[in-house]
Tab-separated table of C-alpha atoms in Angstrom:
chain	number	residue	atom	x	y	z
A	1455	MET	CA	-12.366	55.045	-2.205
A	1456	LEU	CA	-11.046	54.197	1.242
A	1457	LEU	CA	-14.210	55.461	2.919
A	1458	GLN	CA	-16.260	53.355	0.524
A	1459	GLU	CA	-14.309	50.239	1.437
A	1460	VAL	CA	-14.633	51.010	5.148
A	1461	SER	CA	-18.394	51.359	4.814
A	1462	ILE	CA	-18.580	48.033	2.932
A	1463	LEU	CA	-16.623	46.389	5.715
A	1464	GLN	CA	-18.891	47.920	8.325
A	1465	LYS	CA	-21.909	46.541	6.494
A	1466	MET	CA	-20.376	43.090	6.263
A	1467	GLY	CA	-19.542	43.005	9.955
A	1468	VAL	CA	-16.189	42.323	11.598
A	1469	MET	CA	-16.669	38.570	11.888
A	1470	THR	CA	-17.507	38.206	8.194
A	1471	VAL	CA	-14.470	40.250	7.259
A	1472	LEU	CA	-12.292	37.963	9.360
A	1473	PHE	CA	-14.041	34.770	8.371
A	1474	TYR	CA	-14.201	35.208	4.576
A	1475	PRO	CA	-10.426	35.333	3.835
A	1476	CYS	CA	-9.852	32.388	6.173
A	1477	PHE	CA	-12.539	30.422	4.355
A	1478	VAL	CA	-11.135	31.228	0.889
A	1479	PHE	CA	-7.633	30.442	2.052
A	1480	LEU	CA	-8.719	27.115	3.538
A	1481	VAL	CA	-10.557	26.083	0.366
A	1482	VAL	CA	-7.560	26.989	-1.841
A	1483	LEU	CA	-5.314	25.052	0.517
A	1484	ILE	CA	-7.563	21.971	0.527
A	1485	ILE	CA	-7.942	21.970	-3.295
A	1486	SER	CA	-4.161	22.312	-3.777
A	1487	PHE	CA	-3.481	19.587	-1.234
A	1488	CYS	CA	-6.033	17.161	-2.708
A	1489	ALA	CA	-4.655	17.753	-6.203
A	1490	LEU	CA	-1.141	17.012	-5.012
A	1491	LYS	CA	-2.245	13.891	-3.164
A	1492	ALA	CA	-4.283	12.523	-6.098
A	1493	LEU	CA	-1.634	13.268	-8.723
A	1494	GLY	CA	1.093	12.032	-6.396
A	1495	SER	CA	-0.661	8.697	-5.817
A	1496	PHE	CA	-1.165	8.232	-9.538
A	1497	SER	CA	2.460	9.046	-10.338
A	1498	HIS	CA	3.650	6.748	-7.570
A	1499	TYR	CA	1.579	3.935	-9.031
A	1500	ILE	CA	3.110	4.507	-12.486
A	1501	ALA	CA	6.622	4.803	-11.111
A	1502	TRP	CA	6.202	1.665	-9.038
A	1503	ARG	CA	4.846	-0.298	-12.008
A	1504	GLU	CA	7.674	0.898	-14.224
A	1505	PHE	CA	10.572	0.525	-11.856
A	1506	GLN	CA	9.372	-2.090	-9.354
A	1507	ALA	CA	10.381	0.125	-6.451
A	1508	ALA	CA	9.111	-1.374	-3.228
A	1509	GLN	CA	9.267	1.963	-1.504
A	1510	GLY	CA	6.950	3.978	0.662
A	1511	TRP	CA	4.981	6.857	-0.692
A	1512	LEU	CA	7.496	9.110	-2.477
A	1513	GLY	CA	10.324	7.910	-0.270
A	1514	GLY	CA	12.029	6.163	-3.110
A	1515	PRO	CA	14.470	6.522	-5.929
A	1516	SER	CA	15.178	9.714	-7.820
A	1517	VAL	CA	12.467	9.046	-10.372
A	1518	LEU	CA	9.822	9.428	-7.693
A	1519	ARG	CA	11.389	12.638	-6.470
A	1520	PHE	CA	11.310	13.948	-10.050
A	1521	TRP	CA	7.597	13.178	-10.263
A	1522	PHE	CA	7.028	14.693	-6.877
A	1523	ASN	CA	8.746	17.987	-7.685
A	1524	GLY	CA	6.920	18.282	-10.992
A	1525	LEU	CA	3.577	17.647	-9.342
A	1526	TRP	CA	4.371	20.070	-6.608
A	1527	LEU	CA	4.803	22.869	-9.131
A	1528	LEU	CA	1.643	21.827	-10.952
A	1529	THR	CA	-0.374	21.878	-7.742
A	1530	LEU	CA	0.928	25.282	-6.800
A	1531	LEU	CA	-0.176	26.516	-10.224
A	1532	ILE	CA	-3.605	25.025	-9.529
A	1533	GLY	CA	-3.629	26.901	-6.200
A	1534	PHE	CA	-2.809	30.143	-8.035
A	1535	CYS	CA	-5.502	29.552	-10.653
A	1536	VAL	CA	-8.179	28.768	-8.052
A	1537	SER	CA	-7.222	31.882	-6.118
A	1538	TRP	CA	-7.219	34.047	-9.250
A	1539	ILE	CA	-10.544	32.780	-10.612
A	1540	TRP	CA	-12.316	32.987	-7.286
A	1541	THR	CA	-11.029	36.166	-5.749
A	1542	GLY	CA	-9.252	37.928	-8.606
A	1543	LYS	CA	-6.137	38.049	-6.437
A	1544	LEU	CA	-2.983	35.959	-6.280
A	1545	SER	CA	-2.482	36.486	-2.551
A	1546	PHE	CA	-4.243	33.264	-1.560
A	1547	GLY	CA	-2.169	31.372	-4.094
A	1548	ILE	CA	0.983	32.814	-2.515
A	1549	LEU	CA	-0.242	31.635	0.870
A	1550	SER	CA	-0.838	28.181	-0.561
A	1551	ILE	CA	2.753	28.234	-1.915
A	1552	LEU	CA	3.965	28.826	1.606
A	1553	LEU	CA	1.729	26.368	3.381
A	1554	VAL	CA	0.930	23.476	0.999
A	1555	PRO	CA	4.541	22.203	0.842
A	1556	LEU	CA	4.856	22.436	4.599
A	1557	VAL	CA	1.594	20.630	5.349
A	1558	PHE	CA	2.194	18.129	2.587
A	1559	ARG	CA	5.730	17.382	3.762
A	1560	TYR	CA	4.490	16.473	7.217
A	1561	PHE	CA	1.603	14.514	5.783
A	1562	VAL	CA	3.958	12.444	3.591
A	1563	ARG	CA	6.375	11.983	6.475
A	1564	TYR	CA	3.566	10.812	8.725
A	1565	GLN	CA	2.354	8.341	6.102
A	1566	GLU	CA	5.862	6.958	5.614
A	1567	HIS	CA	6.362	6.775	9.341
A	1568	ARG	CA	3.164	4.740	9.740
A	1569	TRP	CA	4.181	2.476	6.878
A	1570	ARG	CA	7.640	1.897	8.348
A	1571	ARG	CA	6.248	1.269	11.806
A	1572	SER	CA	3.770	-1.314	10.512
A	1573	ILE	CA	6.624	-3.134	8.748
A	1574	GLU	CA	8.883	-3.002	11.783
A	1575	THR	CA	6.160	-4.257	14.097
A	1576	SER	CA	5.190	-7.103	11.797
A	1577	SER	CA	8.838	-8.097	11.300
A	1578	LEU	CA	8.983	-9.461	14.830
A	1579	SER	CA	6.312	-12.111	14.257
A	1580	PHE	CA	7.942	-12.891	10.917
A	1581	PHE	CA	11.325	-13.537	12.526
A	1582	ASN	CA	9.725	-15.653	15.249
A	1583	ALA	CA	8.048	-17.810	12.633
A	1584	LEU	CA	11.295	-17.958	10.654
A	1585	LEU	CA	13.152	-19.202	13.728
A	1586	GLY	CA	10.515	-21.889	14.269
A	1587	LEU	CA	10.826	-23.124	10.696
A	1588	ILE	CA	14.631	-23.101	10.723
A	1589	GLN	CA	14.716	-24.962	14.043
A	1590	SER	CA	12.447	-27.594	12.536
A	1591	GLY	CA	15.098	-28.228	9.887
A	1592	ARG	CA	14.162	-25.983	6.959
A	1593	GLY	CA	16.727	-23.996	4.992
A	1594	LEU	CA	16.642	-20.190	5.048
A	1595	SER	CA	15.439	-19.757	1.469
A	1596	SER	CA	12.569	-22.242	1.690
A	1597	ALA	CA	11.523	-20.899	5.103
A	1598	LEU	CA	11.499	-17.355	3.741
A	1599	PHE	CA	9.431	-18.424	0.733
A	1600	ASP	CA	6.896	-20.319	2.811
A	1601	LEU	CA	6.470	-17.479	5.253
A	1602	ALA	CA	6.236	-14.795	2.575
A	1603	GLN	CA	3.534	-16.860	0.861
A	1604	SER	CA	1.532	-17.562	4.004
A	1605	GLN	CA	1.946	-14.370	6.046
A	1606	SER	CA	-0.131	-11.397	5.014
A	1607	THR	CA	1.692	-8.968	7.316
A	1608	PRO	CA	3.242	-5.813	5.771
A	1609	PHE	CA	6.753	-7.243	6.189
A	1610	GLY	CA	5.758	-10.553	4.572
A	1611	LYS	CA	4.023	-8.796	1.680
A	1612	LYS	CA	7.050	-6.613	0.912
A	1613	LEU	CA	9.398	-9.572	1.084
A	1614	LYS	CA	7.111	-11.579	-1.180
A	1615	LYS	CA	7.395	-8.881	-3.862
A	1616	HIS	CA	11.166	-9.121	-3.746
A	1617	LEU	CA	11.272	-12.905	-3.666
A	1618	HIS	CA	9.649	-12.907	-7.101
A	1619	ASN	CA	13.107	-12.066	-8.420
A	1620	TYR	CA	14.421	-15.354	-7.009
A	1621	GLU	CA	12.282	-17.240	-9.498
A	1622	GLU	CA	13.839	-15.101	-12.210
A	1623	GLY	CA	17.262	-16.414	-11.282
A	1624	ARG	CA	18.671	-13.866	-8.867
A	1625	GLY	CA	20.545	-15.033	-5.774
A	1626	LEU	CA	18.979	-14.905	-2.321
A	1627	ILE	CA	21.772	-12.702	-0.943
A	1628	LEU	CA	21.257	-10.167	-3.692
A	1629	ILE	CA	17.501	-10.184	-3.119
A	1630	LEU	CA	17.911	-9.744	0.630
A	1631	SER	CA	20.355	-6.869	0.195
A	1632	GLN	CA	18.026	-5.179	-2.328
A	1633	PHE	CA	15.129	-5.662	0.061
A	1634	ARG	CA	17.153	-4.137	2.912
A	1635	ASN	CA	18.302	-1.168	0.865
A	1636	LYS	CA	14.910	-0.391	-0.565
A	1637	MET	CA	13.117	-0.593	2.754
A	1638	GLY	CA	15.371	2.008	4.343
A	1639	LEU	CA	14.549	0.853	7.872
A	1640	PRO	CA	17.493	1.622	10.152
A	1641	THR	CA	16.354	-0.685	12.973
A	1642	LEU	CA	15.912	-3.685	10.729
A	1643	GLU	CA	18.819	-2.936	8.431
A	1644	ASN	CA	21.458	-4.202	10.851
A	1645	TYR	CA	19.616	-7.438	11.541
A	1646	LEU	CA	18.909	-8.136	7.900
A	1647	SER	CA	22.532	-7.509	6.952
A	1648	THR	CA	23.674	-9.881	9.723
A	1649	ILE	CA	21.318	-12.596	8.408
A	1650	GLU	CA	22.642	-11.975	4.896
A	1651	MET	CA	26.206	-12.217	6.101
A	1652	ALA	CA	25.523	-15.424	8.055
A	1653	TYR	CA	23.815	-16.994	5.026
A	1654	SER	CA	26.588	-15.979	2.645
A	1655	GLN	CA	29.256	-17.410	4.995
A	1656	GLY	CA	27.293	-20.601	5.545
A	1657	LEU	CA	26.873	-19.916	9.273
A	1658	GLU	CA	23.968	-21.139	11.365
A	1659	ILE	CA	20.958	-18.844	11.266
A	1660	ALA	CA	19.002	-20.222	14.246
A	1661	PRO	CA	21.402	-19.049	17.019
A	1662	LEU	CA	21.566	-15.668	15.365
A	1663	LEU	CA	17.773	-15.354	15.293
A	1664	GLU	CA	17.561	-16.546	18.904
A	1665	LYS	CA	19.792	-13.654	19.930
A	1666	MET	CA	18.268	-11.196	17.521
A	1667	ILE	CA	14.586	-11.564	18.384
A	1668	PRO	CA	14.706	-10.459	22.069
A	1669	THR	CA	16.939	-7.548	21.081
A	1670	LEU	CA	14.600	-6.479	18.310
A	1671	GLU	CA	11.654	-6.841	20.674
A	1672	MET	CA	13.371	-4.658	23.261
A	1673	GLU	CA	14.342	-2.042	20.676
A	1674	GLN	CA	10.817	-1.857	19.301
A	1675	HIS	CA	9.333	-1.648	22.779
A	1676	TYR	CA	11.495	1.329	23.683
A	1677	LYS	CA	11.005	2.951	20.325
A	1678	ILE	CA	7.233	2.787	20.732
A	1679	LYS	CA	7.527	4.008	24.316
A	1680	THR	CA	9.674	6.978	23.286
A	1681	GLU	CA	7.308	7.793	20.429
A	1682	GLU	CA	4.302	7.675	22.759
A	1683	LEU	CA	6.046	9.992	25.195
A	1684	ARG	CA	6.966	12.340	22.362
A	1685	HIS	CA	3.371	12.247	21.165
A	1686	GLN	CA	2.099	13.228	24.619
A	1687	MET	CA	4.735	15.918	24.733
A	1688	ALA	CA	3.585	17.243	21.349
A	1689	ILE	CA	-0.008	17.548	22.612
A	1690	GLN	CA	1.174	19.403	25.725
A	1691	ALA	CA	3.362	21.684	23.611
A	1692	ILE	CA	0.525	22.464	21.178
A	1693	LEU	CA	-1.788	23.337	24.070
A	1694	ALA	CA	0.871	25.506	25.675
A	1695	PHE	CA	1.611	27.141	22.312
A	1696	VAL	CA	-2.033	27.964	21.652
A	1697	MET	CA	-2.788	29.220	25.176
A	1698	PRO	CA	-1.595	32.869	24.862
A	1699	TRP	CA	-3.243	33.262	21.455
A	1700	PHE	CA	-6.411	31.692	22.814
A	1701	LEU	CA	-6.402	34.258	25.633
A	1702	GLY	CA	-6.054	36.999	23.032
A	1703	GLY	CA	-9.008	35.525	21.112
A	1704	VAL	CA	-11.152	35.396	24.261
A	1705	LEU	CA	-10.333	39.034	24.937
A	1706	PHE	CA	-11.292	39.916	21.351
A	1707	LEU	CA	-14.628	38.112	21.634
A	1708	PHE	CA	-15.728	39.319	25.062
A	1709	ASN	CA	-14.097	42.715	25.420
A	1710	ARG	CA	-13.481	44.080	21.948
A	1711	GLU	CA	-12.931	47.646	23.123
A	1712	LEU	CA	-10.167	46.650	25.476
A	1713	PHE	CA	-8.654	44.437	22.759
A	1714	GLN	CA	-8.645	47.297	20.275
A	1715	SER	CA	-7.221	49.751	22.795
A	1716	VAL	CA	-4.437	47.279	23.529
A	1717	THR	CA	-3.676	46.455	19.892
A	1718	ASN	CA	-3.679	50.114	18.904
A	1719	LYS	CA	-0.840	50.819	21.300
A	1720	GLY	CA	2.709	50.760	20.039
A	1721	GLY	CA	4.684	47.817	21.354
A	1722	THR	CA	1.874	45.260	21.209
A	1723	GLN	CA	3.198	43.840	17.949
A	1724	MET	CA	6.597	43.597	19.569
A	1725	ILE	CA	5.118	41.638	22.491
A	1726	GLY	CA	3.356	39.290	20.044
A	1727	ALA	CA	6.513	38.739	18.020
A	1728	MET	CA	8.532	38.125	21.160
A	1729	ALA	CA	5.984	35.595	22.456
A	1730	LEU	CA	6.003	33.799	19.110
A	1731	MET	CA	9.796	33.723	19.053
A	1732	ILE	CA	10.069	32.316	22.596
A	1733	GLU	CA	7.491	29.671	21.771
A	1734	GLY	CA	9.330	28.782	18.561
A	1735	VAL	CA	12.560	28.295	20.487
A	1736	GLY	CA	10.619	26.232	23.040
A	1737	ILE	CA	9.299	23.890	20.346
A	1738	TRP	CA	12.809	23.417	18.932
A	1739	VAL	CA	14.225	22.684	22.406
A	1740	LEU	CA	11.429	20.201	23.138
A	1741	TRP	CA	12.077	18.415	19.844
A	1742	GLN	CA	15.779	18.151	20.564
A	1743	ILE	CA	15.635	16.990	24.178
A	1744	THR	CA	13.086	14.262	23.496
A	1745	LYS	CA	15.150	12.716	20.683
A	1746	PHE	CA	17.063	9.560	21.603
A	1747	SER	CA	19.633	9.325	18.797
B	184	MET	CA	44.816	29.104	8.668
B	185	GLY	CA	43.609	31.625	11.246
B	186	ALA	CA	40.350	32.091	9.365
B	187	MET	CA	39.892	28.324	9.323
B	188	ALA	CA	40.386	28.157	13.115
B	189	ASN	CA	37.908	31.002	13.614
B	190	HIS	CA	35.429	29.194	11.420
B	191	LYS	CA	35.791	26.049	13.556
B	192	ILE	CA	35.323	28.018	16.789
B	193	PHE	CA	32.220	29.625	15.287
B	194	LEU	CA	30.841	26.195	14.337
B	195	LYS	CA	31.573	24.854	17.819
B	196	LEU	CA	29.648	27.723	19.375
B	197	PHE	CA	26.565	26.815	17.383
B	198	LYS	CA	26.954	23.066	17.767
B	199	ASN	CA	24.030	21.297	19.346
B	200	PRO	CA	25.165	20.258	22.867
B	201	LEU	CA	23.182	17.046	22.529
B	202	SER	CA	24.822	15.961	19.269
B	203	ARG	CA	27.745	14.283	21.089
B	204	LYS	CA	25.266	12.195	23.103
B	205	TRP	CA	23.359	11.152	19.985
B	206	SER	CA	26.589	10.268	18.178
B	207	GLU	CA	27.677	8.138	21.142
B	208	ARG	CA	24.388	6.258	21.064
B	209	ARG	CA	24.669	5.609	17.331
B	210	TYR	CA	28.276	4.503	17.829
B	211	ARG	CA	27.255	2.100	20.586
B	212	GLN	CA	24.355	0.736	18.531
B	213	GLY	CA	26.732	0.050	15.646
B	214	LEU	CA	29.246	-1.552	17.990
B	215	ILE	CA	26.568	-3.896	19.380
B	216	HIS	CA	25.713	-5.135	15.893
B	217	PHE	CA	29.381	-5.422	15.031
B	218	PHE	CA	30.217	-7.562	18.063
B	219	GLU	CA	27.134	-9.724	17.596
B	220	ALA	CA	28.035	-10.437	13.991
B	221	LEU	CA	31.670	-10.980	14.974
B	222	SER	CA	30.707	-13.450	17.712
B	223	LEU	CA	28.751	-15.410	15.129
B	224	HIS	CA	31.847	-15.727	12.952
B	225	VAL	CA	34.162	-16.547	15.821
B	226	LYS	CA	31.737	-19.129	17.217
B	227	ALA	CA	31.632	-20.833	13.841
B	228	GLY	CA	35.393	-21.248	14.061
B	229	PHE	CA	36.646	-18.528	11.717
B	230	ALA	CA	39.863	-16.732	12.636
B	231	LEU	CA	39.577	-13.151	13.872
B	232	SER	CA	41.822	-11.898	11.065
B	233	TYR	CA	39.246	-13.209	8.587
B	234	SER	CA	36.111	-12.417	10.590
B	235	TRP	CA	36.967	-8.774	11.342
B	236	PRO	CA	37.011	-7.400	7.750
B	237	GLU	CA	34.151	-9.707	6.738
B	238	THR	CA	31.950	-8.343	9.533
B	239	ILE	CA	32.808	-4.747	8.657
B	240	ALA	CA	32.013	-5.404	5.010
B	241	SER	CA	28.641	-6.932	5.884
B	242	LEU	CA	27.650	-4.043	8.158
B	243	GLU	CA	29.240	-1.310	6.093
B	244	GLU	CA	26.065	0.523	5.127
B	245	SER	CA	24.260	0.229	8.421
B	246	ILE	CA	26.859	1.364	10.967
B	247	CYS	CA	27.768	4.982	11.572
B	248	GLU	CA	30.633	6.535	9.645
B	249	ARG	CA	32.819	7.262	12.664
B	250	LEU	CA	32.654	3.648	13.871
B	251	ARG	CA	33.361	2.366	10.368
B	252	GLY	CA	36.438	4.568	10.234
B	253	ASP	CA	37.612	3.397	13.655
B	254	LEU	CA	37.165	-0.295	12.934
B	255	ALA	CA	38.602	-0.268	9.439
B	256	SER	CA	42.236	-0.843	8.727
B	257	LYS	CA	44.206	2.361	8.212
B	258	THR	CA	47.090	2.703	5.805
B	259	LYS	CA	50.474	3.031	7.488
B	260	GLU	CA	53.808	4.105	6.076
B	261	ALA	CA	54.924	2.487	2.805
B	262	GLU	CA	51.222	1.812	2.012
B	263	LEU	CA	50.973	-1.066	4.425
B	264	GLU	CA	47.562	-1.795	5.925
B	265	GLU	CA	47.016	-2.318	9.645
B	266	THR	CA	46.552	-5.888	10.787
B	267	VAL	CA	43.655	-6.841	13.087
B	268	GLY	CA	46.061	-6.965	16.046
B	269	GLU	CA	47.213	-3.438	15.295
B	270	ILE	CA	43.643	-2.171	14.895
B	271	LEU	CA	42.736	-3.698	18.268
B	272	LYS	CA	45.783	-2.109	19.911
B	273	ARG	CA	44.953	1.273	18.376
B	274	LEU	CA	41.345	1.020	19.605
B	275	SER	CA	42.453	-0.063	23.081
B	276	ARG	CA	44.504	3.148	23.248
B	277	SER	CA	42.267	5.622	21.455
B	278	CYS	CA	38.694	4.484	20.961
B	279	TRP	CA	36.334	7.447	20.435
B	280	ILE	CA	34.380	6.475	23.570
B	281	ALA	CA	37.080	6.083	26.206
B	282	SER	CA	35.134	3.602	28.355
B	283	TYR	CA	35.155	1.055	25.496
B	284	GLN	CA	38.937	1.002	25.250
B	285	ILE	CA	39.008	-1.701	27.905
B	286	TRP	CA	36.904	-4.043	25.738
B	287	PHE	CA	39.233	-3.714	22.792
B	288	GLY	CA	42.145	-4.162	25.207
B	289	VAL	CA	40.671	-7.485	26.402
B	290	VAL	CA	40.093	-8.751	22.867
B	291	SER	CA	43.586	-7.622	21.887
B	292	GLU	CA	45.165	-9.497	24.807
B	293	LEU	CA	43.191	-12.657	24.041
B	294	TYR	CA	44.042	-12.417	20.356
B	295	GLU	CA	47.738	-11.948	21.060
B	296	SER	CA	47.816	-14.914	23.450
B	297	GLY	CA	45.800	-17.120	21.063
B	298	ALA	CA	43.024	-17.791	23.598
B	299	PRO	CA	39.419	-18.471	22.460
B	300	LEU	CA	37.550	-15.260	21.739
B	301	SER	CA	33.916	-16.235	21.322
B	302	GLN	CA	32.866	-15.843	24.959
B	303	ALA	CA	34.618	-12.491	25.365
B	304	VAL	CA	33.081	-11.096	22.187
B	305	GLU	CA	29.628	-12.318	23.198
B	306	ALA	CA	30.038	-10.816	26.676
B	307	ILE	CA	30.987	-7.451	25.147
B	308	ALA	CA	27.904	-7.476	22.914
B	309	THR	CA	25.664	-8.345	25.885
B	310	THR	CA	27.212	-5.632	28.080
B	311	LEU	CA	26.853	-2.995	25.399
B	312	ARG	CA	23.264	-3.999	24.809
B	313	ARG	CA	22.458	-3.724	28.517
B	314	GLU	CA	24.098	-0.328	28.562
B	315	GLN	CA	21.965	0.781	25.626
B	316	GLU	CA	18.858	-0.570	27.386
B	317	ARG	CA	19.683	1.311	30.585
B	318	ASP	CA	20.302	4.474	28.608
B	319	LEU	CA	16.931	4.150	26.869
B	320	GLU	CA	15.170	3.525	30.174
B	321	ALA	CA	16.838	6.557	31.731
B	322	HIS	CA	15.883	8.656	28.698
B	323	CYS	CA	12.230	7.571	28.960
B	324	ARG	CA	12.223	8.199	32.736
B	325	SER	CA	13.636	11.695	32.419
B	326	LEU	CA	11.417	12.769	29.522
B	327	PRO	CA	8.385	14.023	31.514
B	328	MET	CA	10.603	16.143	33.771
B	329	LYS	CA	12.483	17.632	30.801
B	330	VAL	CA	9.229	18.394	29.003
B	331	ASN	CA	7.683	20.072	32.041
B	332	VAL	CA	10.742	22.244	32.650
B	333	THR	CA	10.850	23.291	28.982
B	334	LEU	CA	7.152	24.086	29.016
B	335	MET	CA	7.625	26.247	32.083
B	336	ILE	CA	10.641	28.067	30.677
B	337	PHE	CA	9.437	28.651	27.135
B	338	PHE	CA	5.651	28.584	27.187
B	339	LEU	CA	4.665	30.246	30.455
B	340	PRO	CA	6.506	33.546	29.796
B	341	PRO	CA	4.602	34.214	26.520
B	342	THR	CA	1.326	33.655	28.404
B	343	PHE	CA	2.421	36.151	31.062
B	344	LEU	CA	3.567	38.498	28.316
B	345	PHE	CA	0.067	38.394	26.860
B	346	LEU	CA	-1.593	38.800	30.239
B	347	PHE	CA	0.572	41.509	31.732
B	348	GLY	CA	2.344	42.997	28.684
B	349	PRO	CA	-0.457	45.457	27.839
B	350	LEU	CA	-0.696	46.406	31.518
B	351	VAL	CA	3.031	47.121	31.673
B	352	LEU	CA	2.771	49.172	28.456
B	353	GLU	CA	-0.125	51.124	29.986
B	354	ILE	CA	1.866	51.866	33.141
B	355	LEU	CA	4.890	52.896	31.080
B	356	SER	CA	2.762	55.249	28.986
B	357	GLN	CA	1.518	56.903	32.213
B	358	PHE	CA	5.085	57.815	33.128
B	359	LYS	CA	5.805	59.410	29.751
């Protein structure tokens, strides 16, 4: 039986043997991921329509998390089924269980990060315009309404959705606090709560905005700068991480005999594991030292 | 009790050495927003005894827990709450970041003597903000160096392991 399998493998060639499982695995992974994304978007739409949650993708109230967990399980089942039907084995499904959540988590995080960043960036122009309107003699509520109606920036659009509640009879302070809580933006949260507080106490908003805008500008500038530096660092780290494995791959391609003689020796696995461990620690250290707070 | 102490020592050993720095930055960020909001109140003519709790209440969710605990009034004996003057005195003696004790000391002195506070509070907010700015700049400046050193320490050795590891194994097998 074993000899038969070995002869089949010899007929197929080493590259095919290596390539085929990778291909199957990748397809199972992509199908599982796409299913999760499509079902997730649909559920988010329903949840948003039902509960009026002005949240980012899946970053919202518990109802969204409930949907998300349910869909996660469903997608993993899909991964299992695809793997079973195609290859007659569950092993690829198990791999998708390990990798789909991980990939998907980072994908969702990245999407939310982009969404938050677009709101934060657009908030600056919004506050500048708000200051202009207040200095020209408008009240806070009317200035907010006018800007939310006229500005099509992400910040303006989100605020507009919340200001709908004002027409339904809710107070501006309540709307602003709901908006602040639902956005979950730590940089803007402090400023929005200060505006809320000033409005509720009947204090002047213009001097507050005058002080707030340069500070917000500075904070955003440094945040973007730090993120850019971290991004560059991530590219460097990925290249450095891949380098030893790339060298191994080159050796496999150009000098297969030497590669096999090396891998057949005892202790090679230990070297590989050690290299992977050191690199893992390196990635963790890099992540920690580049963080600001 | 002993087990508890051992547990704490164990936790301290595994504590991230950078966590203190991050906490300080979050504390400072919260303090900046607190003093800015407070200056707004004081400028408008509200008394500090009224403005202090109002500002804390407005920023409650957005400032870090440690700062909230420091700024809030603590219950004394006979269930009496600390007054603003007492909170300021306590902070001027034992603020979590020692270098900020002087600021609370200044505000405390001014409050006790009944002098106007708005300028002092505004100056504190500005100073803290500059400090935060300098810290951020320094962090951005030092990042490339930190990254390069980490890359050299953690990513070069695995490459050498791959290059020379098999050779070393070969030599070792010759000696056996």
